[in-house]
XYZ file of C-alpha atoms in Angstrom:
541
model
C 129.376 77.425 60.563
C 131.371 75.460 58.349
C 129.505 73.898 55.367
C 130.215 70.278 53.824
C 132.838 70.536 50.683
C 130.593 68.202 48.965
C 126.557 69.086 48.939
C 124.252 66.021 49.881
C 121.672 64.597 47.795
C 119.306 63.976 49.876
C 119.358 64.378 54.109
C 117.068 63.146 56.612
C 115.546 64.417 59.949
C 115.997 68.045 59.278
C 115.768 70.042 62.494
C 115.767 67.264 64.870
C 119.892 66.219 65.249
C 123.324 68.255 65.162
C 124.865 69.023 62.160
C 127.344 66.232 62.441
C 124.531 63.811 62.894
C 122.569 64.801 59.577
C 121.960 60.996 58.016
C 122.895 62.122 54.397
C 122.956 60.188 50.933
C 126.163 61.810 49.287
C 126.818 61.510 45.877
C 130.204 59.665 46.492
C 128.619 56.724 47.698
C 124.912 56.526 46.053
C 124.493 52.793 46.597
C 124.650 53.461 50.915
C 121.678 51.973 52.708
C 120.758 55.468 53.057
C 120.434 56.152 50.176
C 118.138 53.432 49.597
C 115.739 54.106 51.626
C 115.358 57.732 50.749
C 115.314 57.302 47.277
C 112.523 54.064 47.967
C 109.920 54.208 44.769
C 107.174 53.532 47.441
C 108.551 55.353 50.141
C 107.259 58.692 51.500
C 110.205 60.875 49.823
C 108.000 61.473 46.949
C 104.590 59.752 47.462
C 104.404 62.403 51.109
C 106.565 65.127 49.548
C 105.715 65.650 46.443
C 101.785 64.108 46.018
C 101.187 65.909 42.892
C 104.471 64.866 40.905
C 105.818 67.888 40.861
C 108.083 69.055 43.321
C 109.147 72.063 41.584
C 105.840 73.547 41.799
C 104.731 72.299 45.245
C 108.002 73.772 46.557
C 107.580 77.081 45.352
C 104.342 77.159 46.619
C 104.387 78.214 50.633
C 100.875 78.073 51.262
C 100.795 75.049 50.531
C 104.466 73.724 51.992
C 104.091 74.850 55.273
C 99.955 74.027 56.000
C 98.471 71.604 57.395
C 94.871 70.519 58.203
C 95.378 71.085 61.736
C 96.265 74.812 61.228
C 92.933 74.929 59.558
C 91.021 72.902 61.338
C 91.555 71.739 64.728
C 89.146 68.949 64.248
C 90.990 66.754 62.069
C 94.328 66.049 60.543
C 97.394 65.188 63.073
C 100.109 68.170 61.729
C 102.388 65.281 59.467
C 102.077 66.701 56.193
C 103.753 69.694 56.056
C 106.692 68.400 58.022
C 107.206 65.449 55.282
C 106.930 68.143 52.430
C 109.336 70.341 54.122
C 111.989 67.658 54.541
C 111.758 66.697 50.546
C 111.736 70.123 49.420
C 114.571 71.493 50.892
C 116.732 68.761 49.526
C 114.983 69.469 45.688
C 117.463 71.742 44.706
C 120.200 69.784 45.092
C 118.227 67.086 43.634
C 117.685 69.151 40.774
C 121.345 69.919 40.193
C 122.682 66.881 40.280
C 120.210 65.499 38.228
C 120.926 67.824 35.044
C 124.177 67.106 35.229
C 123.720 63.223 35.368
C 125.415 62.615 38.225
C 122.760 60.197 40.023
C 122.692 56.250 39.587
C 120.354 54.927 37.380
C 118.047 53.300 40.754
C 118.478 56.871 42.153
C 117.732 58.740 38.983
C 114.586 56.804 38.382
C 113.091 57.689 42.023
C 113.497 61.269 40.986
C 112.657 61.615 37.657
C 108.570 61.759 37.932
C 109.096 64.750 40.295
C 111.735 66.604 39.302
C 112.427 67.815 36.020
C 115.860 67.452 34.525
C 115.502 70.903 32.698
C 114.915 73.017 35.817
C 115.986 76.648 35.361
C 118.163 78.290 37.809
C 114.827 80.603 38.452
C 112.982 77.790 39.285
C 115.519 76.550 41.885
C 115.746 80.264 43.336
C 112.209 80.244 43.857
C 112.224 77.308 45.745
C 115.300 78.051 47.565
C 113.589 81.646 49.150
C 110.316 79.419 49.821
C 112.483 77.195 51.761
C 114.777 79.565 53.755
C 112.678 82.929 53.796
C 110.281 81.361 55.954
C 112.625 80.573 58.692
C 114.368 83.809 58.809
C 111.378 85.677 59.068
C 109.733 83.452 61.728
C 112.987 84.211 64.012
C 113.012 87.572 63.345
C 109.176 87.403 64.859
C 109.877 85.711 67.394
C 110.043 86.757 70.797
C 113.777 86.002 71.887
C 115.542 86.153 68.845
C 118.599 85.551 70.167
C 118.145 82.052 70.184
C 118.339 81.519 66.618
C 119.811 85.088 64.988
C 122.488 83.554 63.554
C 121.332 80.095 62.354
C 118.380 81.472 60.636
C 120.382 84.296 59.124
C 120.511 83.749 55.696
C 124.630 83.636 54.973
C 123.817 80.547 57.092
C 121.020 78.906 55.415
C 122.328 79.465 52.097
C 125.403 78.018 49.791
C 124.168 80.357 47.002
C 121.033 81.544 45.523
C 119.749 78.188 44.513
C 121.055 75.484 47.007
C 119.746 75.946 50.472
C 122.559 74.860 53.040
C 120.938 71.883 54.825
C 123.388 72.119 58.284
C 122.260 75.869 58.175
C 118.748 74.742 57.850
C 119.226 72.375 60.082
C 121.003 74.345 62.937
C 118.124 77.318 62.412
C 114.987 74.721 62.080
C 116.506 73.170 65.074
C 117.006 76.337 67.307
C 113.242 77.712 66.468
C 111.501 74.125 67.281
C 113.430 73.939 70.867
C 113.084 77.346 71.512
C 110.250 77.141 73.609
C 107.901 80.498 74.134
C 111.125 82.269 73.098
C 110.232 81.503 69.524
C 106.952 82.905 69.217
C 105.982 86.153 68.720
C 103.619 87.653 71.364
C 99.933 88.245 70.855
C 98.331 90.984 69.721
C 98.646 93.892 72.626
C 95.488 95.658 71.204
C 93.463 92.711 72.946
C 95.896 91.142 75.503
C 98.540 93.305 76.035
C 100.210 94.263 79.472
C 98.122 97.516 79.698
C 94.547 95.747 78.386
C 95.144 92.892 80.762
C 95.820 95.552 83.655
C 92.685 96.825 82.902
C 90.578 93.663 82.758
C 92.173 92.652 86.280
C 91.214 95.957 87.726
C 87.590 95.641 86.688
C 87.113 92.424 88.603
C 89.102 93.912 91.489
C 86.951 97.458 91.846
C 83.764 95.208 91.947
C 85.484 93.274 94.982
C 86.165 96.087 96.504
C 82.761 97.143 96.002
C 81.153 94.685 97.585
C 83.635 94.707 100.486
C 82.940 98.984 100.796
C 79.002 97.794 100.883
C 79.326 95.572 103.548
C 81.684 97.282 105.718
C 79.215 100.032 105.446
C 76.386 97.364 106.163
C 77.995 96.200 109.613
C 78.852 99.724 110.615
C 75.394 100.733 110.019
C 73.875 97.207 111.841
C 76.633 98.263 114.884
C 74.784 101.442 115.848
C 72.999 102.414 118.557
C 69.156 101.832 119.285
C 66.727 104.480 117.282
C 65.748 105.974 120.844
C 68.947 106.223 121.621
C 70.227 107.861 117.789
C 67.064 110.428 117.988
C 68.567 111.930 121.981
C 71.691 111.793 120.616
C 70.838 113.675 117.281
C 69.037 116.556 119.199
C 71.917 116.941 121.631
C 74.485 117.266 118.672
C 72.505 119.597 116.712
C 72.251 121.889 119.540
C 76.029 121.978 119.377
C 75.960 122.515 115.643
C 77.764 118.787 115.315
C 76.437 116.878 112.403
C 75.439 113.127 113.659
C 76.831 110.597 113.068
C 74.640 108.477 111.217
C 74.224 111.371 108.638
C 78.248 111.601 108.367
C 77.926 107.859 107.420
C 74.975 108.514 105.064
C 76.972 110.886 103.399
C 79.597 108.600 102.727
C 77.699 105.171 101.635
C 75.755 107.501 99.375
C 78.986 109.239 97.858
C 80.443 105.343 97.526
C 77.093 104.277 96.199
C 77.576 107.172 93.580
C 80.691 106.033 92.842
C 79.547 102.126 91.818
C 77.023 103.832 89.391
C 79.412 105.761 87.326
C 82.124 102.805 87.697
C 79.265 100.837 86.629
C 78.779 103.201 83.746
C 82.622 103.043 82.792
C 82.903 99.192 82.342
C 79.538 98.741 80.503
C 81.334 101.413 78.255
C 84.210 99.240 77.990
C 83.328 95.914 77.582
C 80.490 96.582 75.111
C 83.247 98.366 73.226
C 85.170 95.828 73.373
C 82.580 93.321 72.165
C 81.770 95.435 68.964
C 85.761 95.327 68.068
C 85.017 91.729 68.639
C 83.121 91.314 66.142
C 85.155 91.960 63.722
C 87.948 89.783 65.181
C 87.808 87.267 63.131
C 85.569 85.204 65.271
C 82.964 83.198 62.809
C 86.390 81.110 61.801
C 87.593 78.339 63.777
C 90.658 80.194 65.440
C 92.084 78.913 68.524
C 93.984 81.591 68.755
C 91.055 84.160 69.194
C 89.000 82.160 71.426
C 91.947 81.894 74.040
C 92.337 85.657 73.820
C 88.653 86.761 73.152
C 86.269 84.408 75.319
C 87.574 85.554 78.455
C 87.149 89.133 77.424
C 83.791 88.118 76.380
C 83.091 86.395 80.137
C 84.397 89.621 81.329
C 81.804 91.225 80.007
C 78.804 89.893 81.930
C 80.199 88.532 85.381
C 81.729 91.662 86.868
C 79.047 94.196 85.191
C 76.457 91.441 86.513
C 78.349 91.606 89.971
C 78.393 95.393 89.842
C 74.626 95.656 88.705
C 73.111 93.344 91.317
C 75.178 95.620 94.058
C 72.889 98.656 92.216
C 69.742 97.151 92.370
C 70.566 96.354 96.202
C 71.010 99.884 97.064
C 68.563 101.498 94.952
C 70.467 102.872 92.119
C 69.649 100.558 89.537
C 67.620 103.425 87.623
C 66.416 102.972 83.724
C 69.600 104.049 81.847
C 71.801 101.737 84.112
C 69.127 98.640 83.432
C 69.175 99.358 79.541
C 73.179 99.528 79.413
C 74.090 96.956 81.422
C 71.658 94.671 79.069
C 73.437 95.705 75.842
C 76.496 94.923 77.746
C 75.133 91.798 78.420
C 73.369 91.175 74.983
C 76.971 91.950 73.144
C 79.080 89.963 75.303
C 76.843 87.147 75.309
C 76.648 87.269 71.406
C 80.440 87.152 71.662
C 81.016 84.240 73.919
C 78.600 81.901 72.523
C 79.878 82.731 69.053
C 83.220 81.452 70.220
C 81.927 78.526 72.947
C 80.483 76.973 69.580
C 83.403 75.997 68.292
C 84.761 74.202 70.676
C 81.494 72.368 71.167
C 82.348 69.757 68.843
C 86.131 69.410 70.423
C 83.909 68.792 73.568
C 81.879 66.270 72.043
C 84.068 64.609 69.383
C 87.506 64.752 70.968
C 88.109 63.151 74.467
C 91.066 63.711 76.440
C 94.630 62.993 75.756
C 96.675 63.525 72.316
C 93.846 64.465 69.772
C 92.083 67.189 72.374
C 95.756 68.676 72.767
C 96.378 68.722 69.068
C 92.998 70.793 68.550
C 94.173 73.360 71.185
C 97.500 73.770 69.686
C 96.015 75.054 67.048
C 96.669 78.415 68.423
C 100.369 78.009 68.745
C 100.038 77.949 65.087
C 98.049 80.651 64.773
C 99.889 82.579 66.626
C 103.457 82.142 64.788
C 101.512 82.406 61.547
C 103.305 85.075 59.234
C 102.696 85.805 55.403
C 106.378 85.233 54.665
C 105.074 81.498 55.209
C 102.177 82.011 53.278
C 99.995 82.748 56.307
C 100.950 79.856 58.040
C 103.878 78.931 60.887
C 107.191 77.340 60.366
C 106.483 75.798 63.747
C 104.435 73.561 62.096
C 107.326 71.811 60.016
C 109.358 70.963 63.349
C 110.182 67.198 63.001
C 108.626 66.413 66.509
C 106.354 69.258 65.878
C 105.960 72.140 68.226
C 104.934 70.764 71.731
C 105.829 73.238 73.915
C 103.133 74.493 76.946
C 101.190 70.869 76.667
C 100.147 71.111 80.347
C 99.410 74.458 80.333
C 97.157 74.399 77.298
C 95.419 71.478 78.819
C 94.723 73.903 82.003
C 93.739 76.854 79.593
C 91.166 74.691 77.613
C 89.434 72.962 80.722
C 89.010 76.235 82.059
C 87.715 77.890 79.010
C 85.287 74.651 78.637
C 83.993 74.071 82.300
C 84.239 77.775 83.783
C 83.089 80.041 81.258
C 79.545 78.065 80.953
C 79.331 78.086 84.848
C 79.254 81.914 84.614
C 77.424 82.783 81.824
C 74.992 80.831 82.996
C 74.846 82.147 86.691
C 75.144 86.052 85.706
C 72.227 85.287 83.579
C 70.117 84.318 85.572
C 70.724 86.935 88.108
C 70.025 89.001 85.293
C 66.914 87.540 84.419
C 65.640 87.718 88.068
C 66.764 91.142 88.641
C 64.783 92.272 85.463
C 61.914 90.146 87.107
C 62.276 92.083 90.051
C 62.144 95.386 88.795
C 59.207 94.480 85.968
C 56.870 93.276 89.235
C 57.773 96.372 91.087
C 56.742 98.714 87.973
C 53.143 96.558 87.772
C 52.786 97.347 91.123
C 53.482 100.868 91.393
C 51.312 101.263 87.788
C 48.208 99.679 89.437
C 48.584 102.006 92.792
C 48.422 104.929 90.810
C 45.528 103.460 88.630
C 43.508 103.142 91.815
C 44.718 105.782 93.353
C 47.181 104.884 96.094
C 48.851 107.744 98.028
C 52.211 106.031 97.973
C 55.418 108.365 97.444
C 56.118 108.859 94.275
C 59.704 108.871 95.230
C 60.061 105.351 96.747
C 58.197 103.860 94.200
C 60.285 104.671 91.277
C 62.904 103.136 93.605
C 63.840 100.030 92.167
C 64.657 98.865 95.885
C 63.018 99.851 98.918
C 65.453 102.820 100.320
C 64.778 101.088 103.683
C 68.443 99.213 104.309
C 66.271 96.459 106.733
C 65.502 93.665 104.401
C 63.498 90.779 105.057
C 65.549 88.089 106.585
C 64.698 85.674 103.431
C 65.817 88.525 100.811
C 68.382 89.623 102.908
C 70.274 85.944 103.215
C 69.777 85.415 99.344
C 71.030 88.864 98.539
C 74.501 87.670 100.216
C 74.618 83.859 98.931
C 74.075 85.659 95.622
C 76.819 87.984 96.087
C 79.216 85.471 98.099
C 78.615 83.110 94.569
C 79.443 86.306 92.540
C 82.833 86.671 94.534
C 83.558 82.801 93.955
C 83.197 83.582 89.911
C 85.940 86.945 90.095
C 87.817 83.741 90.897
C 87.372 81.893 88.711
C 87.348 84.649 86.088
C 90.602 85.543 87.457
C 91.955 81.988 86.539
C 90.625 82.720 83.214
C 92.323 85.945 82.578
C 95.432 84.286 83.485
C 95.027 82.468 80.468
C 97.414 85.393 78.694
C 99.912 84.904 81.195
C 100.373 81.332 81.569
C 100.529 80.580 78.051
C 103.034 83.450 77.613
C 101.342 85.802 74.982
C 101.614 89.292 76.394
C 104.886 91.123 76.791
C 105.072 92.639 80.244
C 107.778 95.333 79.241
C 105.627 96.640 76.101
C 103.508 99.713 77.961
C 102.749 101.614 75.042
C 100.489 104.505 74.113
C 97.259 101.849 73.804
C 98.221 100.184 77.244
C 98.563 103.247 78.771
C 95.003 104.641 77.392
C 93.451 101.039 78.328
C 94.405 101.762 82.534
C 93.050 105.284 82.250
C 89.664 103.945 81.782
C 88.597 103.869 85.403
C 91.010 107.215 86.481
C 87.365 109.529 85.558
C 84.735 107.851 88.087
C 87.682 107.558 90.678
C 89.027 111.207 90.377
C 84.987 112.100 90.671
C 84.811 110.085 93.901
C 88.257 111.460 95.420
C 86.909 114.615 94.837
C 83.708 114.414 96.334
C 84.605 112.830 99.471
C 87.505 115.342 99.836
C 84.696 118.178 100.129
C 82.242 116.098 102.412
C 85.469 115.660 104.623
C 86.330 119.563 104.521
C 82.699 120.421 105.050
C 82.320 117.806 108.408
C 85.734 118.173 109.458
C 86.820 121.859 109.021
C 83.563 123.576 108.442
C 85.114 124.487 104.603
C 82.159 126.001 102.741
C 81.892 123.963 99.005
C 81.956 127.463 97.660
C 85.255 128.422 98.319
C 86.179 124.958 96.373
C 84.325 126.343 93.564
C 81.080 124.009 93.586
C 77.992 124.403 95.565
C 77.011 124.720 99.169
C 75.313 121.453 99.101
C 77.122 118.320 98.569
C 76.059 116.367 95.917
């Protein structure tokens, strides 16, 4: 772009005008309203720019130009400061040079002296020259769409040489990143919501569904049959014909399904308490909005579906030992997780109400999330003259759901989880004390942890599908919460690399296994194909 023949002293409202629109105080005309008020003893140039005295050193210094105490804590501060230090320091150099060579009115001169040496050095200025433009280059070159601000944040455009910024360039690039939208951030981190990972989370909630819906189907089929009397005639009469009955076909089946859930089971307890553990280490015991948008539905997705999947297993009888203890340490991690997270935005719940300040607190991870260490760890979002506003309604959604939702299921898989435990504690008492006095009861059914009658009592049986009807209600609404990644934009759908791909494979095992398995039982019914010529036994299994 073209630059100005003669450099400003001093411009205002950096990032937020054209170019042409820059209100400047040029040396040619030092006495301009304009220039008054910039150069205003008690105004904020200096007293909000510069609050040690020296601008010099507070310039060069990007951890502290571009924070703010609402990157740090969402609690408190409302995201001013850095955007006031920002707009004095990247008119210091020029400052600086015209004030060593005495070209600034006395009323002028006097503003500046107390912040700005006379006897800067040229290495002095470059330092605060790369503090001001590096930042902004870098940040673009993050972000998502670079396009949208390549060449206004490239740096024959943001400087005039190696120690004057170019204030239109500045401008023009400041100005493209803070309307830029999504298209300026960068995208989270894939390793915990990328395209593949989030695949994978969805999938888990579906298979459970599906699940539930096998079960049932199953369950009517079953309830649809004919009278015992009736199945007994017309099991003799198909044996005689060497035709395996029906109901045994279907037995087959449900118990090759059921044997499916467990290892499926198996898989995500796997999975989520892995994911947990790597958790851990997440950064989680800091305030980060950031990480609790990506992590506490991960966390929630740790107990609702393996929950969901669990009380299906205690239904049917497979809820043996092994599958009890891991689905607890699933729980027991993921619960560790979540509340770890949930406490920090206790006191937003508390302390903040709706409107402005709540917002502010959850925007906190828009920061976060643009945060490089070419701005000292921080975002150049955060210096945006109207600051960085973008996705105010959807953050709103995220962070009621995150508040009201996740609490709702915790709280309901527990105590499932509780009563199931319950359950299968009274059943062990009972079977101990039969054998202590002797009972002749099957050894077999009572190591069950449900009878393997499929009849249950009408009471059981109706709370059995409320349960499970509630459990489909929360896949919703963990659904909505899983969204989270996509309606705030943080996962690139196009990026299917080598850890996405890995992350889908996770349930391929248990559903090969299945596929397999019912692929023999429907050679063996069908077409009489002897296991052994498959190369497994004669039985199935």
């Amino acid at each position: 772009m073209a630059q100005s023949q003669i450099t400003p002293i001093f411009c205002n409202s950096i990032g937020n005008t054209t170019a042409a629109a820059l209100q400047c105080c040029h040396p040619n005309n030092q006495t301009s309203s304009i220039c008054q008020v910039d150069f205003d003893p008690n105004g904020p140039t200096f007293l909000g720019g510069c609050s040690s005295g020296d601008c010099i050193a507070e310039c060069q210094d990007i951890g502290l130009l571009y924070s703010s105490v609402a990157q740090i804590d969402p609690y408190f501060g409302n995201g001013k400061a850095p955007i006031r230090r920002y707009q004095t320091c990247a008119n210091v150099p020029a400052m600086a040079g015209y004030l060593s060579h005495n070209a600034l009115e006395p009323s002028i001169s006097s503003s500046v002296l107390p912040f700005v040496s006379p006897h800067t050095t040229d290495d002095d200025l470059r330092k605060v020259t790369r503090a001001i433009t590096e930042c902004l280059t870098s940040t673009c070159e993050n972000a998502r769409n670079r396009s949208i601000c390549s060449s206004q944040c490239s740096a024959v455009n943001l400087l005039i040489n190696s120690t004057t910024p170019n204030v239109e360039g500045l401008n023009d690039c400041l100005g493209s990143l803070c309307n830029g939208h999504y298209g300026s951030l960068p995208f989270a981190d894939a390793d915990v919501i990328g395209i593949g990972v989030f695949t994978s989370y969805i999938m888990q909630c579906i298979f459970v569904v599906l699940f539930w819906f096998g079960l049932l189907a199953f369950e009517i089929y079953r309830r649809k049959q004919k009278p015992a009397e009736q199945r007994v005639e017309t099991r003799k009469t198909e044996e005689t014909k060497g035709v395996q009955p029906q109901k045994q076909r279907t037995s087959n089946h449900q118990g090759l399904f059921e044997g499916f859930l467990v290892e499926f089971h198996k898989s995500q307890c796997y999975f989520s308490a892995t994911i947990q553990i790597a958790s851990l280490s997440y950064g989680i015991f800091e305030t980060d909005m950031l990480v609790t948008f990506m992590l506490i539905p991960l966390a929630t997705n740790g107990v609702l579906p393996v929950m969901f999947a669990f009380i299906l297993l205690f239904r049917y009888g497979k809820a043996t030992m092994d599958v009890t203890l891991l689905t607890a340490a699933c729980w027991f991690l993921s619960s560790i997780v979540y509340w770890i997270l949930y406490a920090h935005i206790i006191p937003i719940n508390s302390d903040i109400g709706p409107g402005e300040r709540e917002f502010r607190a959850y925007r906190q991870f828009m920061y976060k999330l643009s945060a490089i260490d070419a701005c000292g760890g921080y975002s150049a979002l955060a210096v945006c003259p109207d600051k960085f506003t973008v996705g105010q309604r959807d953050i709103t959604k995220a962070s009621h759901n995150i508040r009201v939702l996740t609490p709702i299921i915790w709280s309901f898989s527990t105590v499932c989880l509780i009563a199931v435990l319950a359950a299968k504690t009274a059943r062990w008492v009972r079977g101990r004390n039969n054998r202590r006095q002797g009972s002749q009861e099957d050894p077999d059914n009572a190591a069950q942890d449900n009878p393997s009658s499929r009849n249950l009592p009408l009471t059981l049986s109706i709370t059995y599908w409320l349960t499970t009807l509630c459990f489909v209600a929360g896949i919703c609404m963990q659904l909505s919460l899983l969204s989270i990644g996509t309606s705030l934009n943080m996962m690139d759908g196009k990026d299917w690399g080598f850890g996405q791909i890995v992350a889908i494979t996770i349930w391929v095992p248990p559903l090969m296994a299945y596929l397999y398995k019912e692929m023999k039982e429907v050679l063996r019914v069908r077409y009489h194909v002897g296991l052994s010529t498959l190369g497994g036994p004669s039985a199935v299994h």
